[in-house]
Short mmCIF file of C-alpha atoms in Angstrom, two decimals:
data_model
loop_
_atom_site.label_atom_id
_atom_site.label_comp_id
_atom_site.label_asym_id
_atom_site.label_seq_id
_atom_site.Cartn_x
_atom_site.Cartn_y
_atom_site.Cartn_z
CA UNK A 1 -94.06 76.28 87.68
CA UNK A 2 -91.10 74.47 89.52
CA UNK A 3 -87.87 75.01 88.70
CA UNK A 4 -87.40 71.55 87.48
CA UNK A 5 -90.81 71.38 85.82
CA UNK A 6 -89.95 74.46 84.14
CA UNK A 7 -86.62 73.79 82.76
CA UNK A 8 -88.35 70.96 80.89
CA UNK A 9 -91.04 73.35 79.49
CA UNK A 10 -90.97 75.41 76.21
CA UNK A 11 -92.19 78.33 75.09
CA UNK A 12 -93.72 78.33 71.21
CA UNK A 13 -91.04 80.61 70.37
CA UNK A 14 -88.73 79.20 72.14
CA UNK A 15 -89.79 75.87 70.49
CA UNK A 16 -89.11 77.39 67.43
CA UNK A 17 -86.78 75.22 65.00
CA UNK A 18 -86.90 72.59 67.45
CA UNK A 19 -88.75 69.14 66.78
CA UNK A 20 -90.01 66.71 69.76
CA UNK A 21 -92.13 63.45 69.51
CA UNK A 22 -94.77 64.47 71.27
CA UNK A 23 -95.63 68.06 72.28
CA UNK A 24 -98.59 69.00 74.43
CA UNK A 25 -99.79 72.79 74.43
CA UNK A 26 -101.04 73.93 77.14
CA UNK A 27 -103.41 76.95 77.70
CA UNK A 28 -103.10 78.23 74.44
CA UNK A 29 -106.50 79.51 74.10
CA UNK A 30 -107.04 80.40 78.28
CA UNK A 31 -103.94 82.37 77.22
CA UNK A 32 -105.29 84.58 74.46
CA UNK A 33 -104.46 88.35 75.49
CA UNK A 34 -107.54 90.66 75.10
CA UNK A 35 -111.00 89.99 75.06
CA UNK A 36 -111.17 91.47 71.18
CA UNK A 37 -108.59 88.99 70.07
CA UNK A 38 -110.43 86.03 71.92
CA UNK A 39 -114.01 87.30 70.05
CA UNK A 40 -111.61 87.01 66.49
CA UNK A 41 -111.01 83.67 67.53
CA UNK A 42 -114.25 82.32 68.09
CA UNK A 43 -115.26 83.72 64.70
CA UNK A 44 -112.97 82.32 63.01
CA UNK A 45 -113.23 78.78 64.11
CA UNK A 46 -117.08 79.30 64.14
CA UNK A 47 -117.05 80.03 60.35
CA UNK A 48 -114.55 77.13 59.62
CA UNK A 49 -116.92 75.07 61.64
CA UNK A 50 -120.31 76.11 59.37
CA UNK A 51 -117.98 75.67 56.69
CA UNK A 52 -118.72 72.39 54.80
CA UNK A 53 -115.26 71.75 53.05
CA UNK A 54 -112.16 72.44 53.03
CA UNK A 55 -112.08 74.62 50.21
CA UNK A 56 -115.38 76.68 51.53
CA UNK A 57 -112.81 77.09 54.73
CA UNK A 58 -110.05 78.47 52.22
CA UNK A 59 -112.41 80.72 50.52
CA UNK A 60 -113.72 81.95 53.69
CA UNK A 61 -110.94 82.66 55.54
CA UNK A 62 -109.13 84.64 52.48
CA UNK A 63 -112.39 86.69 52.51
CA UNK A 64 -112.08 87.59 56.40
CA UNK A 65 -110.09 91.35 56.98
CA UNK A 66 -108.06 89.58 60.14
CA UNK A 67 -106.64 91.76 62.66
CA UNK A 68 -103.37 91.85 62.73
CA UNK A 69 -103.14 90.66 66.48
CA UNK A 70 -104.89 87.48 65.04
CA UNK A 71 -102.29 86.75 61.78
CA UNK A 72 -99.64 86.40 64.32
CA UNK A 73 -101.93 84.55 66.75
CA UNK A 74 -102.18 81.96 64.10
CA UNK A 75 -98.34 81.70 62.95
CA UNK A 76 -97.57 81.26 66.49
CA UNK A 77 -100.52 78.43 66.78
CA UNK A 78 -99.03 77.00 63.31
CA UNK A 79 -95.69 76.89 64.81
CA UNK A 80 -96.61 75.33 68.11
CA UNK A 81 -98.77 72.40 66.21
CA UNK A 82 -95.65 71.41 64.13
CA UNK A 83 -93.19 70.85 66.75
CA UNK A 84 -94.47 67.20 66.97
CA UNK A 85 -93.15 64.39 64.86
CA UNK A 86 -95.84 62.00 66.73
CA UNK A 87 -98.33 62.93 68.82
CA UNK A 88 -99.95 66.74 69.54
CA UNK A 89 -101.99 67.51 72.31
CA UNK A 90 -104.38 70.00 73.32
CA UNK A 91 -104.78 70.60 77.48
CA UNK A 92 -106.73 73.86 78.72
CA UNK A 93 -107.48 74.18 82.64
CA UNK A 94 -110.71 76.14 82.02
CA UNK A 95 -113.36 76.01 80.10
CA UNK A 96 -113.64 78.78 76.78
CA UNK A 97 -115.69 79.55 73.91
CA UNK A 98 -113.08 79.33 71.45
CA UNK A 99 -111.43 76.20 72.60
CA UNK A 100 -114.82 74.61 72.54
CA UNK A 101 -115.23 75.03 68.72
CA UNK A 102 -111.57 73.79 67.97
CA UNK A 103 -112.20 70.57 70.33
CA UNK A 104 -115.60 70.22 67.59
CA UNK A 105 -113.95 71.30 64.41
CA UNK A 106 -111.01 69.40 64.42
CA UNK A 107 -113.12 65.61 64.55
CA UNK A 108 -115.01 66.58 62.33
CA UNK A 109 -112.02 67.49 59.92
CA UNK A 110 -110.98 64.00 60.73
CA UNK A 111 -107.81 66.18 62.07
CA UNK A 112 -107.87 64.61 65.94
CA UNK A 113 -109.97 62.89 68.48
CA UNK A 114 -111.19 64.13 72.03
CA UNK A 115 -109.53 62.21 74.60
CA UNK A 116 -109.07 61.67 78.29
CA UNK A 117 -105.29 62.27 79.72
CA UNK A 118 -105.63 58.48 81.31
CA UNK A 119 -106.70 57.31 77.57
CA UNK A 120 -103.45 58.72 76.38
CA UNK A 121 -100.80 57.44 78.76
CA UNK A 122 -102.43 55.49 81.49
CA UNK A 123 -103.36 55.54 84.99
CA UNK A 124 -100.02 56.44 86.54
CA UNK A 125 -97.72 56.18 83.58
CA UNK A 126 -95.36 58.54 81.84
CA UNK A 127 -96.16 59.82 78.82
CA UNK A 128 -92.92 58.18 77.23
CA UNK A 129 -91.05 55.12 78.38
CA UNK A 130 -86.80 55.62 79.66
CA UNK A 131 -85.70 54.32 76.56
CA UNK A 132 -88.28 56.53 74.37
CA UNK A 133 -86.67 59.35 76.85
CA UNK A 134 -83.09 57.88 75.86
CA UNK A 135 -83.64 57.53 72.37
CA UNK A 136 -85.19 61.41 71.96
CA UNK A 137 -81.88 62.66 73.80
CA UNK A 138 -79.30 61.04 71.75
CA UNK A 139 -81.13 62.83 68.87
CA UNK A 140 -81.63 65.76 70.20
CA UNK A 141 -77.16 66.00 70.90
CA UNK A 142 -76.56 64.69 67.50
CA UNK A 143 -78.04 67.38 66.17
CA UNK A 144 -75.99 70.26 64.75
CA UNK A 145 -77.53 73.65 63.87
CA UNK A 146 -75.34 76.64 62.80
CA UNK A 147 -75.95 78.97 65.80
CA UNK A 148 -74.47 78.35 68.82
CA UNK A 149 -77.47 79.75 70.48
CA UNK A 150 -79.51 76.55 68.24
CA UNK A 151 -76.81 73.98 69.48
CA UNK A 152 -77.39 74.57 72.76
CA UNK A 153 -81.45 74.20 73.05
CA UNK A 154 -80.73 71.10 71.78
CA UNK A 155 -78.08 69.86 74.23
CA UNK A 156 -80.39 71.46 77.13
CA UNK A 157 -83.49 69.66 75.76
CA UNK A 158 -80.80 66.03 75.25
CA UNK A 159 -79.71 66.77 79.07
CA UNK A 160 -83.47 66.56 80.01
CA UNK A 161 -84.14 63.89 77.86
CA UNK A 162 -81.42 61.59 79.89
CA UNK A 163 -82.53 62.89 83.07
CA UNK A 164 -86.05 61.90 82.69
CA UNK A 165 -84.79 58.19 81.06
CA UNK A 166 -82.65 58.30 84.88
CA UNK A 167 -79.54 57.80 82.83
CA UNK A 168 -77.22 60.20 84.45
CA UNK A 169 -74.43 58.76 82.64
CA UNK A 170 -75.34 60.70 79.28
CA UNK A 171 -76.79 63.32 80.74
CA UNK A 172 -73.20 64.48 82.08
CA UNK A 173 -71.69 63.34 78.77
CA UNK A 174 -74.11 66.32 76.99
CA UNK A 175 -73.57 68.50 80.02
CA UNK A 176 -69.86 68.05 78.58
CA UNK A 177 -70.39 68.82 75.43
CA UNK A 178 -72.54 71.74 76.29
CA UNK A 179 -69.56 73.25 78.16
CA UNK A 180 -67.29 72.54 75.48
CA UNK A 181 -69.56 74.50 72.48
CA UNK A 182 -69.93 77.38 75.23
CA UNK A 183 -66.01 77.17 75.79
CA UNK A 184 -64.98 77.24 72.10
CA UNK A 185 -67.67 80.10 71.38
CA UNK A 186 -65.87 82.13 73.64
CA UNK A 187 -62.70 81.61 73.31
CA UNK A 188 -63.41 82.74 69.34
CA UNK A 189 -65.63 85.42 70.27
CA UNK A 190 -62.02 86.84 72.19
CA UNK A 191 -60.11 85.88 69.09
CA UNK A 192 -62.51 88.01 66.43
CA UNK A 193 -62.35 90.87 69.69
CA UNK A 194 -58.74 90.81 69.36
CA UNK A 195 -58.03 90.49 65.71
CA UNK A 196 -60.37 93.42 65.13
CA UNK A 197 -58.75 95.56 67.85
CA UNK A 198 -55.68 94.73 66.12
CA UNK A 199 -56.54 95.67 62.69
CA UNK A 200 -58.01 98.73 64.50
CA UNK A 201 -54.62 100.48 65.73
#
């Protein structure tokens, strides 16, 4: 990706604790590592396919001995889908088995729809409007995690949020602020340095 394209991007785990209004994963199933996982897969979703309720899904899949490779495979799938306060979507660039059975089993769960991009945001439109992108950004800086690490995903993902909306106005403001949590960090990061060699001698 570009460097600007991929300073707007997240990885699932880097996604983690964060929430956005729409989220779009791409590739997750092109992306699978080894052809043994990508066979787990497609049994899986096969037999929750066959399966005619939810409970014969349960029952089913608590049956199943599931590699291990495949457990995290689905936390990390789990985590990815519930990032989204509002819309989730699935794009893959090629074709696979796998990805083919979750585009049938989830209609017929009810649990999403098949869909054109062009259906979703229209011929030449952005997926969210400036003030959408505004709106998103101003709670994305308001928020305010513990770690400082936290903090700043958000700021970086507020600072995109502007800069997509064109509003380079706030985006400074939260490039501000970012500075200012980075500044304070270390400045006590030197005080706790000292104060320890201190109590040390």
């Amino acid at each position: 990706l570009p460097g600007d394209l991929r300073k707007r991007c997240f990885g699932i785990i880097e996604a983690k604790g964060l929430e956005f209004s729409d989220v779009v994963i791409v590739n997750f199933f092109k992306n699978i590592p080894t052809p043994a996982l990508s066979k787990a897969w497609k049994q899986l979703l096969q037999d929750a396919l066959n399966s005619s309720s939810s409970e014969e899904i349960r029952n089913s899949a608590s049956s199943l001995s599931l590699p291990q490779a495949l457990e995290l495979e689905l936390k990390l799938l789990y985590t990815g889908i519930t990032r989204t306060c509002n819309r989730l979507l699935f794009i893959e660039t090629s074709k696979s088995d796998s990805f083919g059975i979750w585009c049938r089993l989830l209609p017929k769960r009810k649990l999403a729809e098949k869909m054109k991009i062009q259906a979703v945001i229209g011929e030449g439109q952005k997926l969210m409007t400036a003030d959408e992108w505004r709106v998103e950004g101003i709670e994305m800086a308001m928020q305010q995690p513990d770690e400082v690490e936290d903090q700043l995903k958000y700021l970086d993902r507020s600072i995109d949020c502007f800069t997509k909306a064109g509003d380079s106005e706030l985006a400074k403001r939260a490039n501000g602020h970012r500075k200012a949590i980075m500044l304070e960090d270390s400045a006590r990061k030197r005080k706790d340095f000292f104060e320890e060699t201190k109590s040390q001698s």
